[in-house]
Coordinates of C-alpha atoms and ligand atoms in Angstrom, one line a residue:
M1 CA 84.4 -23.4 -1.9
F2 CA 83.8 -26.6 -0.5
S3 CA 80.3 -27.3 -1.3
D4 CA 79.9 -26.6 -5.1
K5 CA 82.6 -29.6 -5.4
R6 CA 79.9 -31.9 -4.4
R7 CA 78.0 -31.3 -7.6
Q8 CA 81.2 -30.9 -9.6
F9 CA 82.6 -34.4 -8.0
L10 CA 79.4 -35.9 -8.9
R11 CA 79.3 -35.1 -12.4
Q12 CA 82.8 -35.9 -13.1
A13 CA 83.1 -39.1 -11.4
A14 CA 79.5 -40.2 -13.8
T15 CA 81.8 -39.3 -16.4
A16 CA 84.4 -41.3 -15.5
G17 CA 81.6 -44.4 -15.1
I18 CA 83.0 -44.6 -11.7
A19 CA 79.8 -43.6 -9.9
C20 CA 76.8 -46.0 -9.8
S21 CA 73.7 -43.9 -10.6
A22 CA 70.9 -44.7 -8.4
N23 CA 68.9 -45.9 -11.1
S24 CA 71.2 -48.2 -12.6
F25 CA 70.5 -50.5 -9.8
L26 CA 67.0 -50.0 -10.1
S27 CA 65.6 -52.4 -12.4
R28 CA 67.4 -55.8 -10.0
F29 CA 65.3 -54.0 -7.3
A30 CA 62.6 -56.0 -6.6
F31 CA 59.8 -53.5 -4.6
A32 CA 58.2 -54.9 -1.9
Q33 CA 55.0 -54.4 -3.2
P34 CA 52.3 -56.8 -4.0
P35 CA 52.0 -58.7 -7.5
P36 CA 50.9 -55.9 -10.3
N37 CA 47.3 -55.8 -10.2
S38 CA 45.9 -55.0 -13.9
G39 CA 42.5 -54.0 -13.1
D40 CA 41.6 -50.2 -12.5
V41 CA 40.5 -50.6 -8.7
A42 CA 43.2 -50.8 -6.1
R43 CA 42.6 -52.6 -3.3
I44 CA 44.3 -52.4 -0.2
Y45 CA 44.1 -54.7 3.4
V46 CA 44.3 -53.1 6.7
D47 CA 44.6 -55.6 9.6
S48 CA 45.8 -54.1 12.9
R49 CA 47.6 -57.0 14.2
R50 CA 50.0 -56.8 11.4
T51 CA 52.2 -53.6 12.2
I52 CA 55.7 -53.0 11.1
A53 CA 57.0 -50.8 14.2
P54 CA 56.2 -48.3 16.5
L55 CA 56.6 -44.9 15.0
D56 CA 59.4 -43.2 16.6
R57 CA 58.4 -39.1 16.2
N58 CA 61.9 -38.3 15.5
L59 CA 61.2 -39.9 12.1
F60 CA 59.9 -37.0 11.0
G61 CA 63.0 -34.7 12.2
S62 CA 64.4 -31.7 10.4
F63 CA 67.5 -29.8 10.3
L64 CA 69.1 -26.2 10.2
E65 CA 72.3 -25.3 9.0
H66 CA 74.9 -22.3 9.2
L67 CA 74.0 -21.9 5.5
G68 CA 72.3 -18.8 3.9
R69 CA 69.3 -17.4 5.5
A70 CA 68.5 -20.5 7.3
I71 CA 69.6 -19.3 10.9
Y72 CA 70.5 -15.6 10.3
E73 CA 66.8 -13.8 8.7
G74 CA 65.8 -17.3 9.0
I75 CA 65.2 -18.0 12.9
Y76 CA 67.4 -15.3 14.4
D77 CA 66.8 -11.8 13.1
P78 CA 67.5 -9.4 15.4
G79 CA 66.7 -6.4 13.3
S80 CA 63.5 -7.5 12.4
K81 CA 60.1 -6.1 13.9
L82 CA 59.2 -9.7 13.9
S83 CA 61.6 -11.0 16.4
D84 CA 61.3 -11.3 20.3
G85 CA 64.2 -9.6 22.5
A86 CA 66.5 -12.5 22.1
G87 CA 66.6 -11.9 18.3
F88 CA 64.4 -15.1 17.2
R89 CA 61.7 -14.6 14.6
K90 CA 58.5 -15.2 16.7
D91 CA 56.3 -15.8 13.4
V92 CA 58.7 -18.6 12.6
M93 CA 58.8 -20.1 16.1
E94 CA 54.8 -20.3 15.9
E95 CA 55.0 -22.2 12.1
V96 CA 57.6 -24.5 13.9
R97 CA 56.3 -24.8 17.3
Q98 CA 52.7 -25.6 15.4
L99 CA 54.1 -28.0 13.4
G100 CA 55.8 -29.9 16.1
V101 CA 58.9 -30.9 14.8
P102 CA 60.6 -33.3 17.3
I103 CA 64.4 -32.8 16.8
I104 CA 66.5 -31.0 14.7
R105 CA 70.1 -31.4 13.1
Y106 CA 72.2 -28.2 13.6
P107 CA 74.7 -26.6 12.8
G108 CA 75.5 -28.6 9.8
G109 CA 75.8 -30.1 7.1
N110 CA 79.2 -29.0 5.2
F111 CA 79.8 -26.1 7.5
V112 CA 80.1 -27.9 10.6
S113 CA 83.1 -29.4 9.3
G114 CA 84.9 -26.2 9.8
Y115 CA 83.0 -25.2 12.3
N116 CA 84.8 -24.1 16.2
W117 CA 81.9 -24.1 18.5
I118 CA 83.9 -21.8 20.8
D119 CA 83.7 -19.1 18.5
G120 CA 79.9 -19.3 18.8
V121 CA 79.7 -19.2 22.6
G122 CA 80.5 -16.5 25.3
P123 CA 79.7 -12.7 25.5
K124 CA 78.1 -12.0 21.8
K125 CA 80.5 -8.4 21.5
D126 CA 83.3 -10.9 22.0
R127 CA 82.3 -13.4 19.3
T128 CA 84.6 -13.0 16.1
R129 CA 83.4 -12.8 12.4
V130 CA 84.5 -15.9 10.5
L131 CA 84.7 -17.0 7.0
D132 CA 82.9 -20.2 6.5
K133 CA 84.7 -21.9 4.0
A134 CA 82.2 -24.6 3.1
W135 CA 79.7 -22.1 1.5
N136 CA 82.0 -19.0 1.4
T137 CA 80.1 -16.6 3.9
I138 CA 80.7 -14.4 6.8
D139 CA 79.7 -16.2 10.1
T140 CA 78.8 -13.0 12.7
N141 CA 78.7 -15.9 15.3
Q142 CA 76.1 -13.8 17.0
F143 CA 73.8 -17.1 17.1
G144 CA 75.6 -20.6 18.5
T145 CA 75.0 -23.5 21.1
N146 CA 73.3 -21.7 23.7
E147 CA 71.0 -19.6 21.5
F148 CA 70.1 -23.0 19.5
M149 CA 69.1 -24.7 22.9
A150 CA 67.3 -21.9 24.0
W151 CA 65.3 -21.8 20.3
S152 CA 64.8 -25.3 20.7
K153 CA 63.3 -25.1 24.0
I154 CA 60.8 -22.3 22.9
V155 CA 59.7 -24.3 19.9
G156 CA 59.2 -27.6 21.8
S157 CA 62.1 -29.7 19.6
R158 CA 65.4 -31.5 20.8
P159 CA 68.7 -31.2 19.3
L160 CA 70.2 -33.8 17.2
M161 CA 73.7 -31.9 17.4
G162 CA 76.6 -32.5 14.6
L163 CA 80.3 -32.4 15.6
N164 CA 83.3 -31.3 13.6
L165 CA 84.9 -34.4 12.8
G166 CA 86.5 -32.4 9.4
T167 CA 89.1 -29.8 11.1
G168 CA 87.9 -30.8 14.5
S169 CA 89.4 -33.2 17.0
A170 CA 87.8 -35.9 19.2
E171 CA 89.0 -34.1 22.0
R172 CA 87.1 -31.0 20.7
A173 CA 84.2 -32.7 20.3
A174 CA 84.2 -34.1 23.7
A175 CA 84.7 -30.9 25.1
L176 CA 81.5 -30.2 23.5
V177 CA 79.4 -32.8 24.9
E178 CA 81.3 -31.9 28.3
Y179 CA 80.1 -28.3 28.0
C180 CA 76.6 -29.1 26.9
N181 CA 75.8 -31.9 29.2
I182 CA 77.6 -31.7 32.3
E183 CA 76.4 -29.5 35.3
K184 CA 79.5 -28.1 36.8
G185 CA 82.7 -28.7 38.2
T186 CA 84.8 -29.3 35.2
K187 CA 86.8 -27.2 33.0
W188 CA 84.4 -27.0 29.8
S189 CA 81.0 -27.3 32.3
E190 CA 82.2 -24.1 34.1
L191 CA 82.8 -22.5 31.0
R192 CA 79.2 -22.6 30.5
R193 CA 78.3 -21.3 33.7
T194 CA 80.4 -18.6 33.4
H195 CA 78.4 -17.7 29.8
G196 CA 75.3 -17.8 32.1
I197 CA 73.8 -21.3 31.3
E198 CA 73.9 -22.7 34.9
Q199 CA 71.6 -25.9 33.9
P200 CA 73.4 -28.3 31.5
H201 CA 71.6 -28.8 28.3
K202 CA 71.4 -32.5 28.2
V203 CA 71.8 -33.2 24.7
G204 CA 71.5 -37.1 24.0
H205 CA 71.6 -37.4 20.3
W206 CA 75.1 -36.5 18.4
C207 CA 75.9 -37.2 14.7
L208 CA 79.8 -38.0 14.3
G209 CA 80.9 -35.9 11.5
N210 CA 78.9 -34.7 8.4
E211 CA 79.4 -36.6 5.1
M212 CA 83.1 -37.5 5.3
D213 CA 82.9 -39.6 2.1
G214 CA 82.7 -36.4 0.0
P215 CA 85.7 -35.0 -1.6
W216 CA 83.6 -31.5 -1.1
Q217 CA 83.9 -31.8 2.5
I218 CA 86.2 -30.1 4.8
G219 CA 88.7 -32.6 6.4
H220 CA 87.4 -35.7 3.7
M221 CA 89.3 -38.6 4.6
T222 CA 89.1 -42.5 3.9
A223 CA 86.5 -45.0 5.4
T224 CA 89.1 -46.4 7.5
E225 CA 90.6 -43.0 8.9
Y226 CA 87.0 -41.8 9.4
G227 CA 85.7 -45.3 11.2
M228 CA 89.2 -44.9 13.9
K229 CA 88.2 -41.0 14.4
A230 CA 84.6 -42.0 14.7
Q231 CA 85.6 -44.4 17.3
D232 CA 88.1 -42.5 18.9
A233 CA 85.6 -39.5 19.3
A234 CA 82.7 -41.9 20.3
R235 CA 84.9 -43.2 23.5
Q236 CA 85.8 -39.6 24.6
M237 CA 82.3 -38.9 24.2
R238 CA 81.1 -41.4 26.0
A239 CA 83.7 -40.9 29.2
V240 CA 82.3 -37.9 29.4
D241 CA 78.7 -38.9 29.3
P242 CA 77.8 -42.6 28.7
S243 CA 74.1 -42.1 28.1
L244 CA 74.6 -40.5 24.3
T245 CA 73.4 -41.7 21.2
L246 CA 75.9 -41.7 18.5
I247 CA 75.6 -41.9 14.8
A248 CA 78.5 -42.6 12.2
C249 CA 78.4 -41.2 8.8
G250 CA 77.4 -43.4 6.0
S251 CA 77.5 -42.6 2.5
S252 CA 76.0 -39.5 1.4
G253 CA 74.4 -40.9 -1.4
P254 CA 74.0 -43.8 -3.8
G255 CA 75.9 -41.9 -6.6
M256 CA 79.2 -41.9 -4.7
P257 CA 81.5 -44.1 -5.9
T258 CA 82.5 -45.4 -2.3
Y259 CA 79.1 -46.1 -1.9
L260 CA 78.3 -49.0 0.4
E261 CA 82.1 -49.7 0.4
W262 CA 82.7 -46.5 2.4
D263 CA 79.8 -47.9 4.8
R264 CA 81.3 -51.1 5.6
E265 CA 84.8 -50.0 5.8
V266 CA 83.4 -47.1 8.5
L267 CA 81.4 -49.9 10.6
E268 CA 84.2 -52.2 10.6
Q269 CA 86.2 -49.8 12.8
C270 CA 83.6 -48.3 14.7
Y271 CA 80.5 -50.6 15.1
E272 CA 80.9 -51.3 18.5
Y273 CA 80.9 -47.8 19.4
V274 CA 78.2 -46.2 17.5
D275 CA 73.9 -46.7 17.8
A276 CA 73.1 -45.8 14.1
L277 CA 74.5 -45.1 10.8
S278 CA 73.4 -41.9 8.8
L279 CA 72.3 -41.7 5.0
H280 CA 71.3 -38.5 3.0
R281 CA 69.3 -38.3 -0.4
Y282 CA 68.3 -35.3 -2.6
I283 CA 66.2 -36.3 -5.6
G284 CA 66.0 -34.2 -8.5
N285 CA 63.8 -34.0 -11.5
T286 CA 66.8 -33.8 -13.8
Q287 CA 67.7 -35.1 -17.4
E288 CA 70.3 -37.4 -15.6
E289 CA 68.1 -38.7 -12.8
T290 CA 64.7 -38.8 -14.3
G291 CA 64.8 -37.7 -17.7
K292 CA 62.6 -34.6 -16.6
D293 CA 60.0 -37.2 -16.3
S294 CA 57.7 -36.5 -13.9
T295 CA 56.2 -40.1 -14.0
K296 CA 59.3 -41.5 -13.1
F297 CA 59.9 -38.6 -10.6
L298 CA 56.9 -39.2 -8.3
A299 CA 58.5 -42.9 -8.5
M300 CA 61.6 -42.0 -6.7
N301 CA 61.1 -42.6 -2.9
L302 CA 60.9 -46.4 -4.0
S303 CA 64.6 -45.7 -4.9
M304 CA 65.3 -44.4 -1.4
E305 CA 63.4 -47.5 -0.3
K306 CA 66.4 -49.2 -2.1
Q307 CA 69.1 -47.0 -0.7
I308 CA 68.1 -48.0 3.0
A309 CA 67.9 -51.7 2.0
E310 CA 71.2 -51.8 0.8
T311 CA 72.6 -49.4 3.8
L312 CA 70.8 -52.1 6.3
A313 CA 72.5 -54.7 4.5
V314 CA 75.8 -53.6 5.0
C315 CA 75.2 -52.8 8.5
D316 CA 73.9 -56.3 9.3
L317 CA 76.9 -57.7 7.0
V318 CA 79.5 -55.9 9.9
R319 CA 77.6 -57.3 12.3
G320 CA 78.1 -60.7 11.3
H321 CA 81.1 -60.2 10.9
K322 CA 81.6 -59.0 14.7
R323 CA 79.2 -61.3 15.9
S324 CA 77.8 -58.6 17.4
A325 CA 74.8 -58.8 19.5
K326 CA 73.9 -55.3 18.4
K327 CA 71.7 -54.1 15.6
L328 CA 72.3 -50.8 14.2
W329 CA 69.4 -48.5 13.0
L330 CA 69.8 -45.7 10.4
S331 CA 69.5 -42.0 10.8
F332 CA 68.2 -40.5 7.5
D333 CA 69.4 -37.2 8.3
E334 CA 69.6 -35.3 5.2
W335 CA 66.5 -36.1 2.8
N336 CA 64.5 -33.8 0.4
V337 CA 63.9 -32.4 -3.3
W338 CA 67.0 -30.5 -4.3
Y339 CA 68.2 -29.6 -7.9
R340 CA 67.2 -26.3 -8.9
A341 CA 69.0 -23.8 -6.4
R342 CA 72.4 -26.5 -6.8
N343 CA 75.1 -24.3 -8.5
G344 CA 76.7 -21.1 -9.0
D345 CA 75.5 -18.3 -7.2
A346 CA 73.0 -20.4 -5.3
M347 CA 76.0 -22.1 -3.7
D348 CA 78.5 -19.5 -3.3
G349 CA 78.1 -16.8 -0.4
H350 CA 80.8 -14.5 -1.8
E351 CA 81.8 -13.8 1.3
K352 CA 78.8 -11.8 2.4
E353 CA 76.2 -12.5 5.8
A354 CA 73.3 -14.2 5.2
P355 CA 73.6 -14.6 1.6
H356 CA 70.6 -16.1 -0.2
L357 CA 71.6 -19.7 -0.8
L358 CA 69.6 -23.1 -1.9
E359 CA 66.7 -20.8 -1.8
E360 CA 65.0 -23.9 -3.9
V361 CA 61.3 -23.2 -4.8
Y362 CA 59.1 -26.3 -4.3
N363 CA 56.2 -27.2 -7.2
L364 CA 52.9 -29.2 -6.4
E365 CA 55.3 -32.3 -8.0
D366 CA 57.9 -31.8 -5.2
A367 CA 55.3 -31.8 -3.1
L368 CA 53.6 -35.2 -3.8
L369 CA 57.3 -36.9 -3.8
V370 CA 57.9 -35.5 -0.6
G371 CA 54.8 -37.3 0.6
G372 CA 56.1 -40.4 -0.9
I373 CA 59.1 -40.1 1.0
V374 CA 57.1 -39.7 4.3
N375 CA 55.3 -43.1 3.3
T376 CA 59.0 -44.9 2.4
L377 CA 60.0 -43.6 5.6
M378 CA 56.9 -44.8 7.6
R379 CA 57.4 -48.0 5.8
N380 CA 60.9 -48.6 7.5
A381 CA 60.5 -47.5 10.6
D382 CA 61.6 -50.8 12.3
R383 CA 65.2 -49.7 11.2
I384 CA 65.1 -45.9 10.9
K385 CA 64.7 -43.9 14.6
I386 CA 65.5 -40.7 13.0
A387 CA 65.3 -38.6 9.6
C388 CA 65.5 -35.1 9.0
L389 CA 63.7 -33.1 6.2
A390 CA 66.8 -31.0 5.0
Q391 CA 66.2 -28.1 5.9
L392 CA 63.9 -26.1 7.7
V393 CA 63.8 -22.6 6.9
N394 CA 64.5 -20.7 3.9
V395 CA 67.6 -23.1 2.7
I396 CA 66.0 -26.0 0.5
A397 CA 62.8 -25.6 3.1
P398 CA 59.4 -26.0 3.9
L399 CA 59.3 -22.5 4.9
V400 CA 60.8 -19.2 4.0
T401 CA 60.7 -15.6 5.3
N402 CA 61.0 -12.2 4.3
A403 CA 60.7 -9.1 6.0
N404 CA 57.2 -9.2 6.5
G405 CA 56.4 -12.6 7.1
V406 CA 56.9 -16.7 6.5
L407 CA 55.7 -18.4 3.6
R408 CA 54.5 -22.1 3.3
Q409 CA 56.0 -23.7 0.5
T410 CA 54.1 -26.8 -1.0
I411 CA 56.6 -29.1 0.6
F412 CA 55.4 -28.0 4.2
Y413 CA 51.8 -29.8 3.6
P414 CA 52.8 -33.4 3.6
Y415 CA 55.5 -33.0 6.1
S416 CA 53.1 -31.4 8.2
W417 CA 50.6 -34.0 7.6
A418 CA 52.6 -36.9 8.9
L419 CA 53.5 -34.8 12.3
Q420 CA 50.2 -33.9 12.9
W421 CA 48.2 -37.5 12.0
A422 CA 51.2 -40.3 11.6
R423 CA 51.0 -41.7 15.4
G424 CA 51.9 -44.8 17.0
N425 CA 52.3 -48.0 15.1
V426 CA 53.0 -48.2 11.6
L427 CA 50.7 -50.7 9.9
N428 CA 52.0 -53.3 7.7
V429 CA 49.0 -52.5 4.5
L430 CA 48.9 -54.8 1.7
V431 CA 48.7 -52.9 -1.2
E432 CA 47.0 -54.3 -4.6
S433 CA 47.2 -51.2 -7.2
P434 CA 47.5 -51.3 -10.8
T435 CA 50.8 -50.3 -12.2
Y436 CA 52.8 -48.4 -14.6
E437 CA 56.2 -48.7 -16.6
V438 CA 59.1 -46.4 -15.8
S439 CA 62.2 -46.9 -17.5
E440 CA 65.2 -48.9 -15.4
M441 CA 62.5 -49.1 -12.5
G442 CA 59.9 -51.7 -14.2
Q443 CA 56.5 -51.6 -13.0
V444 CA 55.8 -49.0 -10.3
P445 CA 52.5 -49.2 -8.6
Y446 CA 50.4 -46.1 -9.0
L447 CA 49.4 -45.8 -5.6
D448 CA 51.6 -45.7 -2.7
V449 CA 49.9 -46.3 0.8
A450 CA 51.7 -45.8 4.2
G451 CA 49.4 -46.0 7.6
T452 CA 49.6 -46.2 11.2
L453 CA 47.5 -47.1 14.2
N454 CA 47.4 -45.0 17.6
P455 CA 46.8 -47.9 20.4
E456 CA 46.2 -45.2 22.8
D457 CA 43.2 -43.8 21.0
G458 CA 42.1 -46.3 18.3
K459 CA 42.8 -43.3 15.6
L460 CA 44.2 -45.0 12.6
S461 CA 45.5 -42.9 9.4
L462 CA 46.3 -43.4 5.9
F463 CA 48.5 -41.6 3.7
V464 CA 48.0 -42.1 0.0
L465 CA 50.4 -41.1 -2.9
N466 CA 48.3 -41.3 -6.5
R467 CA 51.2 -41.4 -9.0
D468 CA 48.8 -41.2 -11.6
L469 CA 49.3 -37.8 -13.6
N470 CA 46.0 -38.6 -15.5
K471 CA 43.6 -40.6 -13.9
A472 CA 42.0 -40.8 -10.6
H473 CA 41.9 -44.0 -9.0
T474 CA 39.5 -45.7 -6.4
I475 CA 40.9 -47.5 -3.6
E476 CA 38.7 -50.0 -2.2
I477 CA 39.7 -50.3 1.8
N478 CA 39.7 -53.7 3.0
W479 CA 38.9 -53.5 7.1
Q480 CA 40.5 -57.0 7.8
D481 CA 40.0 -57.3 11.4
R482 CA 38.1 -54.1 12.6
T483 CA 36.4 -51.1 10.7
P484 CA 37.2 -48.0 12.1
G485 CA 34.8 -45.3 13.4
K486 CA 34.0 -41.9 11.7
V487 CA 36.4 -40.0 9.4
L488 CA 37.6 -37.3 11.8
S489 CA 40.0 -35.3 8.9
S490 CA 40.6 -35.7 5.0
S491 CA 42.7 -33.7 3.2
V492 CA 44.5 -33.4 -0.1
L493 CA 47.0 -31.9 -2.0
T494 CA 46.6 -31.8 -5.9
G495 CA 46.0 -29.6 -8.4
S496 CA 46.4 -29.2 -12.6
D497 CA 49.5 -27.7 -12.8
L498 CA 52.7 -30.1 -11.6
K499 CA 55.0 -26.9 -11.6
A500 CA 52.6 -24.5 -9.8
F501 CA 54.4 -23.1 -6.5
N502 CA 53.6 -20.8 -3.8
S503 CA 55.1 -17.2 -3.5
F504 CA 54.6 -13.9 -1.0
E505 CA 52.3 -12.9 -3.8
A506 CA 50.1 -16.1 -4.0
P507 CA 50.8 -18.3 -0.9
Q508 CA 47.7 -20.3 -1.6
R509 CA 48.4 -21.5 -4.9
V510 CA 49.1 -25.0 -4.2
A511 CA 47.2 -25.6 -0.7
P512 CA 45.6 -28.1 1.0
Q513 CA 41.7 -29.2 0.1
S514 CA 39.3 -30.8 2.2
A515 CA 38.8 -34.0 0.9
D516 CA 35.7 -35.9 0.6
K517 CA 35.0 -38.0 3.9
P518 CA 34.2 -41.8 2.3
S519 CA 31.5 -43.9 4.6
T520 CA 32.0 -48.0 5.8
S521 CA 29.8 -50.5 5.3
G522 CA 30.3 -54.1 5.2
G523 CA 34.2 -53.9 6.3
R524 CA 34.4 -51.9 3.2
T525 CA 35.4 -48.2 2.4
N526 CA 35.6 -46.9 -1.0
L527 CA 38.2 -43.8 -1.4
E528 CA 38.4 -41.6 -4.4
L529 CA 42.0 -40.4 -5.0
P530 CA 42.5 -37.5 -7.6
A531 CA 45.2 -37.7 -10.0
R532 CA 48.4 -36.1 -9.1
S533 CA 47.6 -36.0 -5.7
Y534 CA 48.7 -36.9 -2.1
T535 CA 45.6 -37.6 0.6
A536 CA 45.3 -38.0 4.6
I537 CA 42.9 -39.2 6.1
Q538 CA 42.3 -40.3 9.6
W539 CA 39.5 -42.2 11.3
S540 CA 38.3 -42.5 14.9
A541 CA 38.5 -45.5 16.7
Ligands
LIG1 O1 71.7 -29.6 3.3 C1 72.6 -28.8 2.3 C2 74.2 -29.8 2.2 O2 74.0 -30.7 1.3 C3 74.3 -30.1 3.5 O3 75.2 -28.9 4.0 C4 75.5 -31.1 3.3 O4 75.4 -32.1 4.3 C5 74.7 -31.9 2.2 O5 75.5 -32.2 0.8

């Protein structure tokens, strides 16, 4: 079983002193925040002419892997009273459609590195049951590429297809592109047509493998070997369809001993053949990572900000070496909180179908950090064009199913607010916040702010995390060039118990509340943010 090896590997690496923990870098990292403000009132300055970049909606993508109950029982459950004729869970489709998830990575994850996509196409009665070695699970293959494309269309999402560069060859990867994207007249496009799909799926975005730096990965190889394989796959795939957007595998996290060196070596081989580099990150409120200190946990999105800056530095270093005109962007194609359902039976399918794997139960503090991560992604919108909340249903997910319905976990809310209200250009908001000391991170601002302004309708949205566990904070918003109109919506996620979570029995224990609608006068708005909260507020033009 390969995936359990990830945790084991990282633990051993740390003991041997070869893994660089994310935090060991933190004290040296100058956070992109203004000088500390020792007063109690925070001030933010918003100038609509000062923007970071247009926000790519794919920044709020998600991920579905053949893992546990994500596909089977999550989105596909032909035996369920809640499913349609194709076996798709209607309640889940409705949630995903309403969320408006723009792009979904599929079919893995670790799973993809041993997956033969041919097992999952063609008449269902002929598809075989296969033992997936990544999660030690039986995959019936009743759901495959064409089912995913059909489901994506219904929920209004585009696919971000993962390719097997572990056991799979570059030739097989190009064959999948041909199967998906060529209309007719070639071996693989004709195979698709015999499977009853006349029109090509026209998949634009492709991941060249998954976490190939990880010794837990099926087919793990050295950076140079992977970089050469990625280059070969890219060339063959582009020969089939030159319009593709291709993402190479970067480091799977800053705890890897090969962190950044992997990225550099990979890009030395394939820089000119790809458009983007991936990065992944899972955060835990654990003894090792945060000392189980929630004040530090809520600051961990800033350590992701540092990871983004370091990964971009490597991309630009290789660009310099190659004297390339091309500037790569990043695909943060796996991110979330994940640390409880991360060992033992939660990681081992015991050769069963649809086992309960990685079923993390999310609490209030996880949701607050997810809000902070959403802010971090927005602030880096100039170089991150895709990011995927990992994952979408049942497996480390905002949505959980049982036989009778679907539950919204706490992390659903900050993610859904970004999808709903973050539109247009990301604002370069100047924040002056009081700070607090965090071990290995130095002074961290209590308030974490991101904002967007939609030039089409003039709507302006702000997203604010208050990391203070004990105190409400007031922010004075200074509108520098234009004052907004009226408050259209104002929601807050907060509560007295950071460890509170939702369940099918108590689905509303952690749910959004409507917040005060502050008034604006003299070019200023005062906004009160409760302790332990994440707030989203939108104004009209
Ligand atoms: O998302 C769960 C797993 O985490 C993915 O399969 C893998 O890519 C990562 O290690």
